[in-house]
C-alpha cells in the first residue's frame, strides 16, 4: 500500500488538505472512508487552535463536532501528548456503554454511527528529537468485529504520511505563507535584521516588517522568533533538506 505511486501522489499534492484526500483515495477500498490529521508543536496548542488540522469528514458531522466544543473537547487532541500507542475505539460499543461517561449516547458518536463509521483508529506520530505532536485518525466502516486495515499497516501509514507531507512542503503550504513572507522569515532565521533584508531587496523596512507581521498572524506567533521556530518545524523554511518535488 505504501508504494511509489502513493508517495508520488502525495509529493505532488498542492497542500495538506489535498494530500489527505490523496491518501483517502488510496485506502478507500479497505473500508476506510475518512481521515483526520493534526499536528501541533506544543501540548496545549489545540486549546487555541494553534495547529495544522485537516479532515475529509463530511461538513454536517464537523458542524456537530464544533458545536460540541471542537478541538477543545476532542479526546484525541487532549490525550495526544501522553500517548505512544495507537488509540482504538469501537464507536458502537462506546456509544452503548453506560460506564463510558460523557461518551455514552454521545451526540457526536451517534453522528459517526449514522454516517456508517464503526471503528476509530488514531495513531500518534512520535518524532525523536523533533518538536511536536501529530496524529492520523482512520474512520473505518467495516461491519466485522475488527477494522479492515491491520494495526501494523495503520501504524506504518501514519508516520509515512506525516513525514512525506512535512518533507515535501504540503504541511508548510497549509499556512499559506507567501514567498515574500517566507523570504523575510528565512532572513530572520539567518540572523539578519529587517533593515538588512530591506536593503538587499531595495524595499522599505516597513514593507519587510509588514511581511513579518502577516507571517506571525498566519502562524499564531506572538514574536518573530516564535514565527521562525514554527516555520522551521512546519517545513516552511529551508533547512538543507535538499528535497525537491520530482
Coordinates of N, CA and C in Angstrom, one line a residue:
X1 N 0.8 -1.2 0.0 CA 0.0 0.0 0.0 C 0.9 1.3 0.0
X2 N 2.0 1.2 0.8 CA 2.9 2.4 0.8 C 3.9 2.2 -0.4
X3 N 3.3 2.4 -1.6 CA 4.1 2.2 -2.8 C 4.6 3.5 -3.4
X4 N 5.4 3.4 -4.4 CA 5.9 4.6 -5.1 C 4.8 5.5 -5.6
X5 N 3.7 4.9 -6.1 CA 2.6 5.7 -6.6 C 2.0 6.6 -5.5
X6 N 1.8 6.0 -4.4 CA 1.2 6.8 -3.3 C 2.2 7.9 -2.9
X7 N 3.4 7.6 -2.8 CA 4.4 8.7 -2.4 C 4.4 9.8 -3.5
X8 N 4.4 9.4 -4.8 CA 4.5 10.4 -5.8 C 3.2 11.3 -5.8
X9 N 2.1 10.6 -5.5 CA 0.8 11.4 -5.5 C 0.8 12.3 -4.3
X10 N 1.4 11.9 -3.2 CA 1.4 12.8 -2.0 C 2.4 14.0 -2.3
X11 N 3.5 13.7 -2.9 CA 4.5 14.7 -3.2 C 4.0 15.8 -4.1
X12 N 3.1 15.4 -5.0 CA 2.6 16.3 -6.0 C 1.3 16.9 -5.6
X13 N 0.9 16.7 -4.3 CA -0.3 17.3 -3.8 C -0.1 18.8 -3.6
X14 N -1.1 19.6 -3.7 CA -0.9 21.1 -3.6 C -0.7 21.5 -2.2
X15 N -1.4 20.9 -1.3 CA -1.3 21.3 0.1 C -1.7 20.1 1.0
X16 N -1.8 20.4 2.3 CA -2.1 19.3 3.3 C -3.5 18.7 3.1
X17 N -4.5 19.5 2.8 CA -5.9 19.0 2.6 C -5.9 18.1 1.4
X18 N -5.3 18.5 0.3 CA -5.2 17.7 -0.9 C -4.5 16.4 -0.6
X19 N -3.4 16.5 0.1 CA -2.6 15.2 0.4 C -3.5 14.2 1.2
X20 N -4.3 14.7 2.2 CA -5.1 13.8 3.0 C -6.2 13.2 2.1
X21 N -6.7 13.9 1.1 CA -7.7 13.3 0.2 C -7.0 12.3 -0.7
X22 N -5.7 12.5 -1.1 CA -5.0 11.6 -1.9 C -4.8 10.3 -1.1
X23 N -4.4 10.4 0.2 CA -4.3 9.2 1.0 C -5.6 8.4 1.1
X24 N -6.7 9.2 1.3 CA -8.0 8.6 1.4 C -8.3 7.8 0.1
X25 N -8.0 8.3 -1.1 CA -8.3 7.6 -2.3 C -7.6 6.3 -2.5
X26 N -6.4 6.2 -1.8 CA -5.6 5.0 -1.9 C -6.1 3.9 -0.9
X27 N -6.9 4.3 0.1 CA -7.2 3.2 1.1 C -8.8 3.1 1.2
X28 N -9.5 3.8 0.4 CA -11.0 3.7 0.5 C -11.5 2.2 0.3
X29 N -10.8 1.5 -0.6 CA -11.2 0.1 -0.9 C -11.0 -0.8 0.4
X30 N -10.4 -0.3 1.4 CA -10.2 -1.1 2.7 C -11.2 -0.6 3.7
X31 N -12.3 0.0 3.3 CA -13.4 0.4 4.2 C -13.0 1.6 5.1
X32 N -11.9 2.2 4.8 CA -11.6 3.5 5.5 C -12.1 4.6 4.6
X33 N -13.3 5.2 5.1 CA -13.9 6.2 4.3 C -13.4 7.6 4.5
X34 N -12.9 7.8 5.8 CA -12.4 9.2 6.1 C -11.2 9.2 7.0
X35 N -10.6 10.4 7.0 CA -9.3 10.5 7.7 C -9.3 11.9 8.4
X36 N -8.6 12.0 9.5 CA -8.3 13.3 10.1 C -6.8 13.3 10.5
X37 N -6.2 14.5 10.2 CA -4.7 14.6 10.5 C -4.6 15.9 11.3
X38 N -3.8 15.9 12.4 CA -3.5 17.1 13.2 C -2.0 17.1 13.6
X39 N -1.4 18.3 13.6 CA 0.0 18.4 14.0 C 0.1 19.7 14.8
X40 N 0.6 19.6 16.1 CA 0.8 20.8 16.9 C 2.2 20.7 17.5
X41 N 2.7 21.9 17.8 CA 4.1 22.0 18.3 C 4.2 22.0 19.8
X42 N 3.1 22.4 20.5 CA 3.1 22.3 22.0 C 1.9 21.5 22.4
X43 N 2.0 20.9 23.6 CA 1.0 20.0 24.1 C -0.4 20.7 24.3
X44 N -0.4 22.0 24.5 CA -1.6 22.8 24.7 C -2.0 23.5 23.5
X45 N -1.4 23.4 22.4 CA -1.6 24.2 21.2 C -3.1 24.1 20.7
X46 N -3.7 22.9 20.8 CA -5.0 22.7 20.3 C -6.1 23.6 21.0
X47 N -5.7 24.0 22.3 CA -6.7 24.8 23.0 C -6.9 26.2 22.4
X48 N -5.9 26.7 21.6 CA -6.0 27.9 20.9 C -6.0 27.8 19.4
X49 N -6.3 26.5 19.0 CA -6.4 26.2 17.6 C -5.1 26.6 16.8
X50 N -4.0 26.4 17.6 CA -2.6 26.7 17.0 C -2.0 25.4 16.5
X51 N -2.5 25.0 15.4 CA -2.1 23.7 14.8 C -2.5 23.6 13.4
X52 N -1.9 22.6 12.7 CA -2.4 22.2 11.4 C -3.5 21.1 11.6
X53 N -4.7 21.3 11.1 CA -5.7 20.3 11.3 C -6.5 20.2 10.0
X54 N -6.6 19.0 9.4 CA -7.4 18.8 8.2 C -8.2 17.5 8.3
X55 N -9.3 17.5 7.6 CA -10.1 16.3 7.7 C -10.9 16.1 6.4
X56 N -11.2 14.8 6.1 CA -12.1 14.5 5.0 C -13.5 14.2 5.4
X57 N -13.8 14.3 6.7 CA -15.1 14.1 7.3 C -16.1 15.0 6.7
X58 N -17.4 14.6 6.5 CA -18.4 15.4 5.9 C -18.7 16.7 6.8
X59 N -19.2 17.7 6.1 CA -19.4 19.0 6.8 C -20.5 18.9 7.9
X60 N -21.5 18.1 7.7 CA -22.6 18.1 8.7 C -22.1 17.4 10.0
X61 N -21.2 16.5 9.9 CA -20.6 15.9 11.1 C -19.6 16.8 11.7
X62 N -18.9 17.6 10.9 CA -17.9 18.6 11.5 C -18.7 19.7 12.2
X63 N -19.9 20.0 11.7 CA -20.7 21.1 12.4 C -21.0 20.6 13.8
X64 N -21.4 19.4 14.0 CA -21.7 18.8 15.3 C -20.4 18.8 16.1
X65 N -19.3 18.5 15.5 CA -18.0 18.4 16.2 C -17.7 19.8 16.8
X66 N -17.9 20.9 16.0 CA -17.5 22.2 16.5 C -18.6 22.7 17.5
X67 N -19.8 22.3 17.3 CA -20.9 22.7 18.3 C -20.6 22.1 19.7
X68 N -20.0 20.9 19.6 CA -19.7 20.1 20.8 C -18.5 20.6 21.5
X69 N -17.8 21.5 20.9 CA -16.5 22.0 21.5 C -15.3 22.0 20.7
X70 N -15.4 21.3 19.5 CA -14.3 21.2 18.6 C -13.1 20.6 19.2
X71 N -11.9 21.1 18.9 CA -10.6 20.6 19.4 C -10.5 20.7 20.9
X72 N -11.2 21.7 21.5 CA -11.1 21.8 23.0 C -11.8 20.6 23.7
X73 N -12.7 19.9 23.0 CA -13.4 18.7 23.6 C -13.0 17.4 22.9
X74 N -12.0 17.5 22.1 CA -11.5 16.3 21.3 C -10.7 15.4 22.2
X75 N -11.2 14.1 22.4 CA -10.4 13.2 23.2 C -9.1 12.8 22.7
X76 N -8.9 12.9 21.3 CA -7.6 12.6 20.7 C -6.7 13.7 21.0
X77 N -7.1 15.0 20.8 CA -6.2 16.1 20.9 C -5.7 16.3 22.4
X78 N -6.7 16.1 23.3 CA -6.3 16.3 24.7 C -5.4 15.2 25.3
X79 N -5.4 14.0 24.7 CA -4.6 13.0 25.3 C -3.4 12.7 24.4
X80 N -3.3 13.3 23.3 CA -2.2 13.0 22.3 C -0.8 13.1 22.9
X81 N -0.5 14.2 23.6 CA 0.9 14.4 24.1 C 1.4 13.2 25.1
X82 N 0.4 12.5 25.7 CA 0.7 11.5 26.6 C 0.7 10.1 26.0
X83 N 0.3 10.0 24.7 CA 0.1 8.7 24.0 C 1.3 8.3 23.2
X84 N 1.6 7.0 23.3 CA 2.6 6.4 22.4 C 2.0 5.4 21.6
X85 N 1.1 4.6 22.2 CA 0.4 3.5 21.5 C -0.8 4.0 20.7
X86 N -1.2 3.4 19.7 CA -2.4 3.8 18.9 C -3.7 3.7 19.8
X87 N -4.6 4.6 19.5 CA -5.9 4.7 20.2 C -6.9 4.0 19.4
X88 N -7.6 3.0 19.9 CA -8.6 2.2 19.1 C -9.9 2.4 19.8
X89 N -11.0 2.7 19.1 CA -12.3 2.9 19.6 C -13.3 2.2 18.8
X90 N -14.0 1.3 19.4 CA -15.2 0.7 18.8 C -16.4 1.6 19.1
X91 N -16.7 2.4 18.1 CA -17.7 3.5 18.3 C -19.0 3.0 18.8
X92 N -19.5 1.9 18.3 CA -20.8 1.4 18.7 C -20.8 1.0 20.1
X93 N -19.7 0.2 20.5 CA -19.6 -0.3 21.9 C -19.5 0.9 22.9
X94 N -18.7 1.9 22.5 CA -18.6 3.0 23.4 C -19.9 3.8 23.6
X95 N -20.6 4.0 22.5 CA -21.8 4.7 22.5 C -22.9 4.1 23.3
X96 N -22.9 2.8 23.4 CA -23.9 2.0 24.1 C -23.4 1.6 25.5
X97 N -22.2 2.0 25.9 CA -21.7 1.7 27.2 C -22.1 2.7 28.3
X98 N -23.0 2.3 29.2 CA -23.4 3.3 30.3 C -22.3 3.7 31.2
X99 N -21.1 3.0 31.2 CA -20.0 3.3 32.0 C -19.0 4.2 31.3
X100 N -19.3 4.6 30.1 CA -18.4 5.4 29.2 C -18.4 6.9 29.5
X101 N -19.1 7.3 30.6 CA -19.1 8.7 31.0 C -19.8 9.6 29.9
X102 N -19.1 10.7 29.6 CA -19.6 11.6 28.6 C -19.8 11.1 27.2
X103 N -19.2 9.9 26.9 CA -19.3 9.4 25.6 C -20.5 8.4 25.4
X104 N -21.2 8.1 26.6 CA -22.4 7.3 26.5 C -23.5 8.1 25.8
X105 N -24.1 7.5 24.8 CA -25.1 8.1 24.0 C -24.7 9.5 23.5
X106 N -23.4 9.7 23.3 CA -22.9 11.0 22.8 C -23.4 11.4 21.5
X107 N -23.8 12.6 21.3 CA -24.4 13.1 20.0 C -23.4 13.0 18.9
X108 N -22.1 13.3 19.1 CA -21.1 13.2 18.1 C -20.9 11.7 17.6
X109 N -20.8 10.8 18.6 CA -20.7 9.4 18.2 C -21.9 8.9 17.5
X110 N -23.1 9.4 17.9 CA -24.3 9.0 17.2 C -24.2 9.5 15.7
X111 N -23.7 10.6 15.5 CA -23.5 11.2 14.1 C -22.5 10.3 13.4
X112 N -21.4 9.8 14.0 CA -20.5 8.9 13.4 C -21.2 7.6 13.0
X113 N -22.0 7.1 13.9 CA -22.7 5.8 13.5 C -23.7 6.0 12.4
X114 N -24.3 7.2 12.4 CA -25.3 7.5 11.3 C -24.6 7.6 10.0
X115 N -23.3 7.9 10.0 CA -22.5 8.0 8.7 C -22.0 6.6 8.3
X116 N -22.2 5.6 9.2 CA -21.7 4.3 8.9 C -20.3 3.9 9.4
X117 N -19.7 4.8 10.2 CA -18.4 4.5 10.8 C -18.6 3.6 12.0
X118 N -17.7 2.6 12.1 CA -17.8 1.6 13.1 C -16.6 1.7 14.1
X119 N -15.4 1.9 13.5 CA -14.2 2.0 14.3 C -13.5 3.3 14.0
X120 N -12.8 3.7 15.1 CA -11.9 4.9 15.0 C -10.6 4.4 15.5
X121 N -9.5 4.7 14.7 CA -8.2 4.3 15.0 C -7.3 5.5 14.8
X122 N -6.7 6.0 15.9 CA -5.8 7.1 15.9 C -4.4 6.8 16.2
X123 N -3.5 7.1 15.4 CA -2.1 6.8 15.6 C -1.2 8.0 15.9
X124 N -0.7 8.1 17.1 CA 0.2 9.1 17.5 C 1.5 9.0 16.7
X125 N 2.0 10.1 16.2 CA 3.3 10.0 15.4 C 4.4 10.7 16.2
X126 N 5.3 9.9 16.7 CA 6.4 10.4 17.5 C 7.7 10.6 16.7
X127 N 8.2 11.8 16.7 CA 9.5 12.1 16.0 C 10.6 12.3 17.1
X128 N 11.5 11.5 17.1 CA 12.6 11.6 18.1 C 13.4 12.9 17.8
X129 N 13.7 13.6 18.9 CA 14.5 14.9 18.9 C 13.8 15.9 18.0
X130 N 12.5 15.8 17.8 CA 11.8 16.9 17.0 C 10.6 17.3 17.8
X131 N 10.4 18.7 17.7 CA 9.2 19.2 18.4 C 7.9 18.8 17.8
X132 N 6.9 18.7 18.6 CA 5.6 18.5 18.0 C 4.9 17.2 18.3
X133 N 3.6 17.2 18.1 CA 2.7 16.0 18.4 C 1.8 15.9 17.2
X134 N 1.8 14.8 16.6 CA 0.9 14.6 15.4 C 0.1 13.3 15.6
X135 N -1.0 13.2 14.9 CA -1.8 12.0 14.9 C -2.6 11.9 13.5
X136 N -2.7 10.7 13.0 CA -3.6 10.4 11.9 C -4.7 9.5 12.3
X137 N -5.9 9.9 12.1 CA -7.1 9.1 12.6 C -7.8 8.5 11.4
X138 N -8.1 7.2 11.5 CA -8.8 6.5 10.4 C -10.2 6.2 10.9
X139 N -11.2 6.4 10.0 CA -12.6 6.1 10.3 C -13.0 5.0 9.4
X140 N -13.2 3.8 10.1 CA -13.5 2.6 9.4 C -15.0 2.2 9.4
X141 N -15.5 1.8 8.2 CA -16.9 1.4 8.1 C -17.1 -0.1 8.0
X142 N -16.1 -0.9 8.3 CA -16.2 -2.3 8.3 C -17.3 -2.8 9.3
X143 N -18.1 -3.7 8.9 CA -19.2 -4.3 9.7 C -18.7 -5.5 10.5
X144 N -17.5 -5.9 10.3 CA -17.0 -7.1 11.0 C -16.5 -6.6 12.4
X145 N -16.0 -7.6 13.2 CA -15.6 -7.2 14.5 C -14.2 -6.6 14.6
X146 N -13.5 -6.5 13.5 CA -12.2 -5.8 13.5 C -12.1 -4.9 12.3
X147 N -11.3 -3.8 12.4 CA -11.1 -2.9 11.3 C -10.5 -3.7 10.1
X148 N -10.8 -3.1 8.9 CA -10.3 -3.7 7.7 C -8.8 -3.7 7.5
X149 N -8.2 -2.5 7.8 CA -6.8 -2.4 7.8 C -6.1 -3.0 9.0
X150 N -5.0 -3.7 8.8 CA -4.3 -4.2 10.0 C -3.7 -3.1 10.8
X151 N -3.5 -3.4 12.1 CA -2.9 -2.5 13.0 C -1.5 -2.1 12.5
X152 N -0.8 -3.1 12.0 CA 0.6 -2.9 11.5 C 0.6 -2.0 10.3
X153 N -0.4 -2.1 9.4 CA -0.4 -1.2 8.3 C -0.8 0.2 8.7
X154 N -1.8 0.3 9.5 CA -2.2 1.7 10.0 C -1.0 2.4 10.7
X155 N -0.3 1.6 11.5 CA 0.9 2.2 12.2 C 2.0 2.6 11.3
X156 N 2.1 2.0 10.1 CA 3.1 2.3 9.1 C 2.6 3.5 8.3
X157 N 1.3 3.5 7.9 CA 0.8 4.6 7.1 C 0.9 6.0 7.8
X158 N 0.6 6.0 9.0 CA 0.6 7.3 9.7 C 1.9 8.1 9.7
X159 N 3.0 7.5 10.1 CA 4.3 8.2 10.0 C 4.7 8.4 8.6
X160 N 4.4 7.5 7.7 CA 4.7 7.7 6.3 C 4.1 8.9 5.7
X161 N 2.8 9.1 6.0 CA 2.1 10.3 5.6 C 2.7 11.6 6.2
X162 N 2.8 11.6 7.5 CA 3.4 12.7 8.2 C 4.7 13.1 7.7
X163 N 5.6 12.2 7.6 CA 7.0 12.5 7.1 C 7.0 13.0 5.7
X164 N 6.2 12.5 4.9 CA 6.1 12.9 3.5 C 5.6 14.3 3.3
X165 N 4.5 14.6 4.0 CA 3.9 16.0 3.8 C 4.8 17.0 4.5
X166 N 5.5 16.6 5.5 CA 6.4 17.6 6.1 C 7.7 17.8 5.3
X167 N 8.2 16.8 4.7 CA 9.4 16.8 4.0 C 9.2 17.6 2.6
X168 N 8.1 17.3 2.0 CA 7.9 17.9 0.6 C 7.0 19.1 0.6
X169 N 6.7 19.7 1.7 CA 6.1 21.0 1.7 C 4.6 21.1 1.8
X170 N 3.8 20.0 1.8 CA 2.4 20.1 1.9 C 1.9 20.7 3.3
X171 N 2.6 20.3 4.3 CA 2.3 20.8 5.7 C 2.6 22.3 5.7
X172 N 3.7 22.7 5.2 CA 4.0 24.1 5.2 C 3.0 25.0 4.4
X173 N 2.6 24.4 3.3 CA 1.6 25.1 2.4 C 0.3 25.3 3.1
X174 N 0.0 24.5 4.1 CA -1.3 24.7 4.8 C -1.4 26.1 5.4
X175 N -0.3 26.7 5.8 CA -0.4 28.0 6.4 C -0.4 29.2 5.5
X176 N -0.2 28.9 4.2 CA -0.4 29.9 3.1 C 0.6 31.1 3.3
X177 N 1.8 30.8 3.7 CA 2.9 31.8 3.8 C 3.3 32.2 2.3
X178 N 3.3 33.5 2.0 CA 3.7 33.9 0.7 C 5.2 33.8 0.5
X179 N 5.7 33.9 -0.7 CA 7.1 33.8 -1.0 C 7.9 35.0 -0.3
X180 N 7.3 36.2 -0.2 CA 7.9 37.3 0.4 C 8.0 37.1 1.9
X181 N 6.9 36.6 2.5 CA 6.9 36.3 3.9 C 7.9 35.2 4.3
X182 N 8.0 34.2 3.4 CA 9.0 33.2 3.7 C 10.4 33.7 3.6
X183 N 10.6 34.6 2.6 CA 11.9 35.2 2.4 C 12.3 36.1 3.7
X184 N 11.3 36.8 4.2 CA 11.6 37.6 5.4 C 11.9 36.7 6.6
X185 N 11.2 35.6 6.8 CA 11.4 34.7 7.9 C 12.8 34.0 7.7
X186 N 13.1 33.6 6.5 CA 14.4 33.0 6.2 C 15.5 33.9 6.6
X187 N 15.4 35.2 6.3 CA 16.4 36.2 6.7 C 16.6 36.3 8.2
X188 N 15.4 36.3 8.9 CA 15.5 36.3 10.3 C 16.1 35.1 10.9
X189 N 15.8 34.0 10.3 CA 16.4 32.7 10.8 C 18.0 32.7 10.6
X190 N 18.4 33.5 9.6 CA 19.9 33.6 9.3 C 20.5 34.7 10.1
X191 N 19.8 35.3 11.0 CA 20.3 36.3 11.9 C 20.3 37.7 11.3
X192 N 19.7 37.9 10.2 CA 19.6 39.2 9.6 C 18.5 40.0 10.2
X193 N 18.6 41.3 10.0 CA 17.5 42.2 10.5 C 16.6 42.6 9.4
X194 N 15.5 43.2 9.8 CA 14.5 43.7 8.7 C 15.2 44.7 7.9
X195 N 16.1 45.6 8.4 CA 16.8 46.6 7.7 C 17.8 45.9 6.7
X196 N 18.4 44.9 7.1 CA 19.4 44.1 6.2 C 18.6 43.6 5.0
X197 N 17.5 43.0 5.2 CA 16.7 42.4 4.1 C 16.2 43.5 3.2
X198 N 15.7 44.6 3.8 CA 15.1 45.7 3.1 C 16.2 46.3 2.1
X199 N 17.4 46.4 2.6 CA 18.5 47.0 1.8 C 18.8 46.1 0.7
X200 N 18.8 44.8 0.9 CA 19.2 43.8 -0.1 C 18.2 43.7 -1.2
X201 N 16.9 43.9 -0.8 CA 15.8 43.8 -1.8 C 15.3 45.1 -2.3
X202 N 16.0 46.2 -1.9 CA 15.5 47.5 -2.3 C 14.1 47.8 -1.9
X203 N 13.8 47.4 -0.6 CA 12.4 47.7 -0.1 C 12.6 48.6 1.1
X204 N 11.4 49.1 1.6 CA 11.5 49.8 2.9 C 11.4 48.8 4.0
X205 N 12.0 49.2 5.1 CA 12.0 48.4 6.3 C 10.5 48.1 6.7
X206 N 9.7 49.1 6.5 CA 8.3 49.0 6.9 C 7.6 47.8 6.1
X207 N 8.0 47.7 4.8 CA 7.5 46.6 4.0 C 7.9 45.2 4.5
X208 N 9.1 45.1 4.9 CA 9.6 43.9 5.4 C 8.9 43.5 6.7
X209 N 8.8 44.6 7.6 CA 8.1 44.4 8.9 C 6.6 43.9 8.6
X210 N 6.0 44.5 7.6 CA 4.6 44.1 7.3 C 4.5 42.6 6.9
X211 N 5.5 42.1 6.1 CA 5.6 40.7 5.7 C 5.7 39.8 7.0
X212 N 6.6 40.3 7.9 CA 6.8 39.5 9.1 C 5.6 39.5 10.0
X213 N 4.9 40.6 10.0 CA 3.6 40.7 10.8 C 2.6 39.8 10.3
X214 N 2.5 39.7 9.0 CA 1.5 38.9 8.3 C 1.8 37.4 8.6
X215 N 3.1 37.1 8.5 CA 3.6 35.7 8.8 C 3.3 35.3 10.2
X216 N 3.5 36.2 11.2 CA 3.3 35.9 12.6 C 1.8 35.6 12.8
X217 N 0.9 36.4 12.1 CA -0.5 36.2 12.3 C -0.9 34.8 11.8
X218 N -0.4 34.4 10.6 CA -0.8 33.1 10.0 C -0.3 32.0 10.8
X219 N 0.8 32.2 11.5 CA 1.5 31.1 12.3 C 1.1 31.1 13.8
X220 N 0.1 32.0 14.1 CA -0.3 32.2 15.5 C 1.0 32.4 16.4
X221 N 1.9 33.3 16.0 CA 3.1 33.5 16.7 C 3.1 34.9 17.3
X222 N 3.5 35.0 18.5 CA 3.5 36.3 19.2 C 4.7 37.1 18.8
X223 N 5.8 36.5 18.5 CA 7.1 37.1 18.2 C 7.6 36.6 16.9
X224 N 8.6 37.3 16.3 CA 9.2 36.8 15.1 C 10.0 35.6 15.4
X225 N 10.6 35.5 16.5 CA 11.4 34.3 16.9 C 10.5 33.1 16.9
X226 N 9.3 33.3 17.5 CA 8.4 32.2 17.5 C 7.9 31.8 16.1
X227 N 7.7 32.8 15.3 CA 7.3 32.5 13.9 C 8.4 31.7 13.2
X228 N 9.7 32.1 13.4 CA 10.8 31.4 12.7 C 10.8 29.9 13.2
X229 N 10.7 29.7 14.6 CA 10.6 28.4 15.1 C 9.5 27.5 14.5
X230 N 8.3 28.1 14.4 CA 7.2 27.4 13.9 C 7.4 27.1 12.4
X231 N 7.9 28.1 11.6 CA 8.1 27.9 10.2 C 9.1 26.8 9.9
X232 N 10.1 26.8 10.8 CA 11.2 25.7 10.6 C 10.6 24.3 10.9
X233 N 9.8 24.2 12.0 CA 9.3 22.9 12.3 C 8.1 22.5 11.4
X234 N 7.5 23.4 10.8 CA 6.4 23.1 9.8 C 7.0 22.8 8.4
X235 N 8.3 23.0 8.3 CA 8.9 22.7 7.0 C 8.8 23.8 6.0
X236 N 8.4 25.0 6.5 CA 8.3 26.1 5.6 C 9.6 26.7 5.2
X237 N 10.5 26.8 6.1 CA 11.8 27.3 5.9 C 12.8 26.2 5.4
X238 N 13.7 26.5 4.5 CA 14.6 25.5 4.0 C 15.7 25.3 5.0
X239 N 16.0 24.0 5.3 CA 17.0 23.6 6.3 C 17.9 22.6 5.8
X240 N 18.5 22.9 4.6 CA 19.4 21.9 4.0 C 18.8 20.6 3.7
X241 N 17.5 20.5 3.4 CA 16.9 19.3 3.2 C 17.3 18.6 1.9
X242 N 17.5 19.5 0.9 CA 17.9 19.0 -0.4 C 16.8 18.3 -1.2
X243 N 15.6 18.5 -0.7 CA 14.4 17.8 -1.3 C 13.7 18.7 -2.2
X244 N 13.3 18.2 -3.4 CA 12.5 19.0 -4.3 C 11.5 18.0 -4.9
X245 N 10.4 18.6 -5.3 CA 9.4 17.7 -5.9 C 9.9 17.2 -7.2
X246 N 9.7 15.9 -7.4 CA 10.2 15.3 -8.7 C 9.1 15.0 -9.6

